[in-house]
Amino acid sequence: MQSIIGFISDFGLEDTWVGVCHAVVYRACPQARVVDLGHQIPPFDIRKGAAMAVAGVHQLPEAIHLVVVDPGVGGGRRDLCIVTRNGTRLVGPDNGVLVPAALRAGGIDQVYAIEPDKIDFREPSPTFHARDVLAPAAAALACGIDPSSLGVPVDQRTLVPGPFELAHLEGGHMVAEVIESDRFGSLRLSISANELRAHGLWAERIEFGFGHLIINVPLARTFADVAEGEPVALVDSSGWLTLSVRMGDAAERYGVEPGAVARVGIPR
Amino acid sequence: MQSIIGFISDFGLEDTWVGVCHAVVYRACPQARVVDLGHQIPPFDIRKGAAMAVAGVHQLPEAIHLVVVDPGVGGGRRDLCIVTRNGTRLVGPDNGVLVPAALRAGGIDQVYAIEPDKIDFREPSPTFHARDVLAPAAAALACGIDPSSLGVPVDQRTLVPGPFELAHLEGGHMVAEVIESDRFGSLRLSISANELRAHGLWAERIEFGFGHLIINVPLARTFADVAEGEPVALVDSSGWLTLSVRMGDAAERYGVEPGAVARVGIPR
Amino acid sequence: MQSIIGFISDFGLEDTWVGVCHAVVYRACPQARVVDLGHQIPPFDIRKGAAMAVAGVHQLPEAIHLVVVDPGVGGGRRDLCIVTRNGTRLVGPDNGVLVPAALRAGGIDQVYAIEPDKIDFREPSPTFHARDVLAPAAAALACGIDPSSLGVPVDQRTLVPGPFELAHLEGGHMVAEVIESDRFGSLRLSISANELRAHGLWAERIEFGFGHLIINVPLARTFADVAEGEPVALVDSSGWLTLSVRMGDAAERYGVEPGAVARVGIPR
């Protein structure tokens, strides 16, 4: 059985870092396949890395997820392997970047602090744990090593918390954050389809409140359910509730940016 | 025998979409190899996607080509598998994006409308047919499934036409479009080497007319056949007739943009 | 044993070139793995390509390195395979782009001028040697072909020299060039850790002189050894001496650009 490693980082594609991590994985576990889920995260943007990791585990729950946004590299922060209740495995630094994805993939079951001498084949460089610790750990998992062999158990209450909250109920609304805007200008909010259903918001129309701006749109299956240029809400491929404009750019039209807080509810 | 899937899309590299499609292919057909031919096509730009697909089939006629520029996703447009007279297989939406490549690869032989229940392993998402229908279809082909098993035959006269015309003869000139300008500023026109030869335009010099602007240049083998800064015409690696400036930028020098119409002939 | 090919070019990711080279390798040597070390090198920038190749061989000495920045393609310049004293193999054009990496990987041992008819499966295109000569040559090496079978031996004194010098000693200082600034704004200089040690510059603090600008900083193990916003020198993952600002942008702060000359020494 071939193991897939989903790889997310803030390395960009202008340097050797991403390719070197691929090579490290293939050398350690030739039958692994590394798929690049995204490396254009702005440098040090833990929030964006965490949002992308949620989309990754939503779509590829059975893959190993290697997530590297790591401003504290070399500074003593822990390298983690998290196993979720659904069996998804995540590898990355202990700075919160893995936490929302772990919560979305069933919640944290076990956590291990990776000990480089257990998995590495050379002394780790203090500036590039991705290459020397995290990628080798992901490769070891891909080749069948049990997570408990990578290091020592960690109490999950000691983890650095995630960079954003999942949505919560407040009165009759859900309060959520805009996690990101995608290439097509769609705004993704921190609410999943299951949460919409659980809180009775899965209706024909849905309302987004950003401060004084109220947007009342159909909750549809797909972009093509509305006319060109019309706004629409849907649960997109990342698993997030999304506010889009068909063939247009919702982020631009509404002037809403990642980090904005939204009240989401049924229109009266 | 290992099958190669050439993958073209307008997904960009900032999101998880490309990597997720890779993972879907590897899960369904571990021996396939996906090569990324280009994902930076501007959102919804069917014309640019079609031009890139022509370059793809020209260079890799024996590969399977997965081409996803799909503004109508989820809106009832068909998912297609086209088999050309040369045996090239193309997978993508029925919006014209596959048509020029199919014509360049020998012309359309068979067309099938893909039926998701024949190839998919989960219910297709209405916003991401690439992941749920098209990539699995390409993976099935890579693992030896016959195209006729993917869906139902389609009359090729019902296909949405391509976004640009191949060149045609008008008087003593060929009339062609500028399909794209590449990273190095070279302008590619919708004329192949075979068409140049067939219409007697394979000469020492060639003339491009863009409105009142007439450019008379050598038709050469390679950039280095002229001095630095000099213009040159050649048939580049994509198979298109190309107007270049050695070590320079033809698009900038001549102020010509994709979509421009050119008259191409022998200088008098 | 699986062979890894590190691939560097100025092709960008907007065109089919990179993916086509992957396909050519996989067709010729299915067990090879191509890892993309970087394709965003500015067009024709041999200097940047050579710097990236040094970082590649430093991190992956046992890989085959395919390096294509090739403004003279088709113009009679030679296609080379260089074998270094450490056994690293490099494939690319004879324009200096391979030379600094070969010096860093132990020095040049053997050089061969690749003869296309020995390795290719079709007539090389005069505009795309990467696809038709260089990638097939790398694939042949990956599948066990001996470098001497690829072409004819070349006297290394006839090679086009590299685009920059490695550092040299001048008085009590080393004189080096700024090779590049990376995604995080770190400035890489053409001095390796070994050279620092050999010339007695491996001390607690180190001084960079750019004209009248003198920067005196700690020489540390990692970014986190200094406070946020503080400058630091270290040897980064590429193997170069690097001037960084923790969580900041050294290139911007000091106004220093690639190509700048630095005097590096112990502060008095």
mmCIF file of C-alpha atoms in Angstrom, chain C residues 21-196:
data_model
loop_
_atom_site.group_PDB
_atom_site.id
_atom_site.type_symbol
_atom_site.label_atom_id
_atom_site.label_comp_id
_atom_site.label_asym_id
_atom_site.label_seq_id
_atom_site.Cartn_x
_atom_site.Cartn_y
_atom_site.Cartn_z
ATOM 1 C CA CYS C 21 10.908 17.361 -18.888
ATOM 2 C CA HIS C 22 9.460 15.316 -16.017
ATOM 3 C CA ALA C 23 7.550 13.206 -18.529
ATOM 4 C CA VAL C 24 10.649 12.685 -20.665
ATOM 5 C CA VAL C 25 12.563 11.430 -17.630
ATOM 6 C CA TYR C 26 9.796 9.082 -16.476
ATOM 7 C CA ARG C 27 9.386 7.642 -19.954
ATOM 8 C CA ALA C 28 13.119 6.966 -20.253
ATOM 9 C CA CYS C 29 13.677 5.806 -16.667
ATOM 10 C CA PRO C 30 10.440 4.985 -14.835
ATOM 11 C CA GLN C 31 12.158 4.423 -11.490
ATOM 12 C CA ALA C 32 13.712 7.906 -11.392
ATOM 13 C CA ARG C 33 12.246 10.611 -9.168
ATOM 14 C CA VAL C 34 12.497 14.205 -10.303
ATOM 15 C CA VAL C 35 12.402 16.791 -7.515
ATOM 16 C CA ASP C 36 11.936 20.428 -8.460
ATOM 17 C CA LEU C 37 14.561 22.488 -6.673
ATOM 18 C CA GLY C 38 13.470 25.717 -8.322
ATOM 19 C CA HIS C 39 12.214 27.012 -11.668
ATOM 20 C CA GLN C 40 11.543 30.670 -10.829
ATOM 21 C CA ILE C 41 15.045 31.830 -11.749
ATOM 22 C CA PRO C 42 14.711 35.033 -13.802
ATOM 23 C CA PRO C 43 15.049 34.266 -17.519
ATOM 24 C CA PHE C 44 18.679 33.764 -18.587
ATOM 25 C CA ASP C 45 20.058 34.458 -15.060
ATOM 26 C CA ILE C 46 23.040 32.091 -15.060
ATOM 27 C CA ARG C 47 24.307 33.569 -11.808
ATOM 28 C CA LYS C 48 21.147 32.753 -9.877
ATOM 29 C CA GLY C 49 20.978 29.296 -11.463
ATOM 30 C CA ALA C 50 24.563 28.587 -10.426
ATOM 31 C CA ALA C 51 23.879 29.746 -6.853
ATOM 32 C CA MET C 52 20.837 27.504 -6.618
ATOM 33 C CA ALA C 53 22.807 24.564 -7.996
ATOM 34 C CA VAL C 54 25.383 25.038 -5.205
ATOM 35 C CA ALA C 55 22.593 24.855 -2.617
ATOM 36 C CA GLY C 56 21.285 21.752 -4.405
ATOM 37 C CA VAL C 57 24.556 19.811 -4.390
ATOM 38 C CA HIS C 58 25.243 20.891 -0.808
ATOM 39 C CA GLN C 59 21.990 19.318 0.355
ATOM 40 C CA LEU C 60 21.710 16.416 -2.085
ATOM 41 C CA PRO C 61 25.281 15.423 -3.004
ATOM 42 C CA GLU C 62 24.258 11.934 -4.098
ATOM 43 C CA ALA C 63 21.525 13.140 -6.492
ATOM 44 C CA ILE C 64 21.874 13.852 -10.209
ATOM 45 C CA HIS C 65 21.537 17.605 -10.805
ATOM 46 C CA LEU C 66 19.871 18.846 -13.984
ATOM 47 C CA VAL C 67 20.449 22.602 -14.275
ATOM 48 C CA VAL C 68 19.016 24.473 -17.238
ATOM 49 C CA VAL C 69 19.561 28.190 -17.645
ATOM 50 C CA ASP C 70 20.422 28.309 -21.270
ATOM 51 C CA PRO C 71 20.327 31.564 -23.215
ATOM 52 C CA GLY C 72 22.557 30.048 -25.911
ATOM 53 C CA VAL C 73 20.365 27.026 -26.660
ATOM 54 C CA GLY C 74 20.739 25.798 -30.202
ATOM 55 C CA GLY C 75 23.792 27.996 -30.811
ATOM 56 C CA GLY C 76 26.469 25.355 -30.704
ATOM 57 C CA ARG C 77 27.377 25.580 -27.028
ATOM 58 C CA ARG C 78 28.058 22.146 -25.564
ATOM 59 C CA ASP C 79 25.726 20.077 -23.400
ATOM 60 C CA LEU C 80 27.763 18.794 -20.471
ATOM 61 C CA CYS C 81 27.836 16.042 -17.914
ATOM 62 C CA ILE C 82 30.258 16.839 -15.083
ATOM 63 C CA VAL C 83 31.299 14.250 -12.484
ATOM 64 C CA THR C 84 32.851 15.754 -9.349
ATOM 65 C CA ARG C 85 35.530 14.294 -7.093
ATOM 66 C CA ASN C 86 32.778 13.527 -4.561
ATOM 67 C CA GLY C 87 30.834 11.629 -7.193
ATOM 68 C CA THR C 88 28.106 14.225 -7.686
ATOM 69 C CA ARG C 89 26.825 14.301 -11.272
ATOM 70 C CA LEU C 90 25.699 17.513 -12.953
ATOM 71 C CA VAL C 91 23.998 17.899 -16.352
ATOM 72 C CA GLY C 92 23.535 21.233 -18.116
ATOM 73 C CA PRO C 93 24.830 23.645 -20.736
ATOM 74 C CA ASP C 94 28.459 24.771 -21.000
ATOM 75 C CA ASN C 95 27.883 28.375 -19.924
ATOM 76 C CA GLY C 96 29.281 28.341 -16.408
ATOM 77 C CA VAL C 97 26.011 27.475 -14.666
ATOM 78 C CA LEU C 98 27.372 24.122 -13.399
ATOM 79 C CA VAL C 99 30.828 25.278 -12.371
ATOM 80 C CA PRO C 100 30.376 26.697 -8.842
ATOM 81 C CA ALA C 101 28.328 23.641 -7.835
ATOM 82 C CA ALA C 102 31.018 21.326 -9.203
ATOM 83 C CA LEU C 103 33.689 23.210 -7.232
ATOM 84 C CA ARG C 104 31.589 23.011 -4.074
ATOM 85 C CA ALA C 105 31.015 19.287 -4.588
ATOM 86 C CA GLY C 106 34.706 18.444 -4.454
ATOM 87 C CA GLY C 107 35.945 19.893 -7.728
ATOM 88 C CA ILE C 108 35.620 18.688 -11.286
ATOM 89 C CA ASP C 109 36.816 15.140 -11.919
ATOM 90 C CA GLN C 110 35.513 14.263 -15.399
ATOM 91 C CA VAL C 111 33.575 16.215 -18.030
ATOM 92 C CA TYR C 112 31.745 14.836 -21.075
ATOM 93 C CA ALA C 113 30.167 16.663 -23.985
ATOM 94 C CA ILE C 114 26.841 14.909 -24.465
ATOM 95 C CA GLU C 115 26.195 13.558 -27.948
ATOM 96 C CA PRO C 116 22.448 13.506 -28.537
ATOM 97 C CA ASP C 117 22.534 10.435 -30.754
ATOM 98 C CA LYS C 118 23.894 8.420 -27.835
ATOM 99 C CA ILE C 119 20.949 9.045 -25.551
ATOM 100 C CA ASP C 120 18.019 10.555 -27.324
ATOM 101 C CA PHE C 121 14.980 8.862 -28.737
ATOM 102 C CA ARG C 122 14.142 11.575 -31.208
ATOM 103 C CA GLU C 123 15.871 14.372 -33.079
ATOM 104 C CA PRO C 124 16.659 17.206 -30.696
ATOM 105 C CA SER C 125 14.686 20.397 -31.149
ATOM 106 C CA PRO C 126 17.033 23.356 -31.573
ATOM 107 C CA THR C 127 15.053 25.405 -29.049
ATOM 108 C CA PHE C 128 14.571 22.881 -26.256
ATOM 109 C CA HIS C 129 17.704 20.895 -25.437
ATOM 110 C CA ALA C 130 16.416 20.446 -21.882
ATOM 111 C CA ARG C 131 13.691 18.178 -23.223
ATOM 112 C CA ASP C 132 15.602 16.497 -26.002
ATOM 113 C CA VAL C 133 19.158 16.168 -24.694
ATOM 114 C CA LEU C 134 19.678 17.200 -21.066
ATOM 115 C CA ALA C 135 16.666 15.529 -19.422
ATOM 116 C CA PRO C 136 17.239 12.293 -21.375
ATOM 117 C CA ALA C 137 20.896 12.384 -20.299
ATOM 118 C CA ALA C 138 19.887 12.806 -16.640
ATOM 119 C CA ALA C 139 17.391 9.953 -17.051
ATOM 120 C CA ALA C 140 20.087 7.733 -18.538
ATOM 121 C CA LEU C 141 22.337 8.410 -15.536
ATOM 122 C CA ALA C 142 19.407 7.708 -13.192
ATOM 123 C CA CYS C 143 19.016 4.309 -14.842
ATOM 124 C CA GLY C 144 22.649 3.391 -14.399
ATOM 125 C CA ILE C 145 24.303 4.509 -17.636
ATOM 126 C CA ASP C 146 27.926 5.501 -17.042
ATOM 127 C CA PRO C 147 28.667 9.201 -17.710
ATOM 128 C CA SER C 148 31.394 8.190 -20.151
ATOM 129 C CA SER C 149 28.736 6.591 -22.367
ATOM 130 C CA LEU C 150 26.911 9.882 -22.862
ATOM 131 C CA GLY C 151 29.495 11.558 -25.060
ATOM 132 C CA VAL C 152 33.125 12.487 -25.514
ATOM 133 C CA PRO C 153 35.596 13.569 -22.811
ATOM 134 C CA VAL C 154 36.214 17.302 -22.523
ATOM 135 C CA ASP C 155 39.286 19.072 -21.146
ATOM 136 C CA GLN C 156 37.940 20.964 -18.129
ATOM 137 C CA ARG C 157 40.199 23.941 -18.910
ATOM 138 C CA THR C 158 38.006 24.600 -21.954
ATOM 139 C CA LEU C 159 34.810 25.077 -19.917
ATOM 140 C CA VAL C 160 33.106 28.465 -19.754
ATOM 141 C CA PRO C 161 33.939 29.741 -16.234
ATOM 142 C CA GLY C 162 31.337 30.167 -13.502
ATOM 143 C CA PRO C 163 29.338 33.400 -13.134
ATOM 144 C CA PHE C 164 30.795 34.252 -9.750
ATOM 145 C CA GLU C 165 33.918 33.562 -7.768
ATOM 146 C CA LEU C 166 33.946 31.700 -4.514
ATOM 147 C CA ALA C 167 35.324 33.863 -1.717
ATOM 148 C CA HIS C 168 39.023 34.676 -1.354
ATOM 149 C CA LEU C 169 41.231 36.004 1.431
ATOM 150 C CA GLU C 170 42.489 39.607 1.196
ATOM 151 C CA GLY C 171 44.434 40.903 4.201
ATOM 152 C CA GLY C 172 42.600 39.711 7.290
ATOM 153 C CA HIS C 173 39.203 39.663 5.515
ATOM 154 C CA MET C 174 37.443 37.345 3.180
ATOM 155 C CA VAL C 175 36.058 39.040 0.106
ATOM 156 C CA ALA C 176 32.797 37.494 -1.034
ATOM 157 C CA GLU C 177 29.754 38.265 -3.100
ATOM 158 C CA VAL C 178 26.113 38.414 -2.116
ATOM 159 C CA ILE C 179 24.810 35.514 -4.182
ATOM 160 C CA GLU C 180 21.111 35.954 -3.591
ATOM 161 C CA SER C 181 18.479 37.060 -1.120
ATOM 162 C CA ASP C 182 15.970 34.382 -0.244
ATOM 163 C CA ARG C 183 12.195 34.460 0.278
ATOM 164 C CA PHE C 184 12.663 35.571 3.881
ATOM 165 C CA GLY C 185 15.052 38.384 2.960
ATOM 166 C CA SER C 186 18.189 36.586 4.125
ATOM 167 C CA LEU C 187 21.370 37.495 2.229
ATOM 168 C CA ARG C 188 23.542 34.594 1.154
ATOM 169 C CA LEU C 189 27.262 35.160 0.603
ATOM 170 C CA SER C 190 29.669 32.998 -1.372
ATOM 171 C CA ILE C 191 31.425 31.596 1.727
ATOM 172 C CA SER C 192 30.907 28.102 3.074
ATOM 173 C CA ALA C 193 31.152 26.963 6.702
ATOM 174 C CA ASN C 194 34.387 25.151 5.871
ATOM 175 C CA GLU C 195 35.943 28.309 4.463
ATOM 176 C CA LEU C 196 34.941 30.303 7.549
#
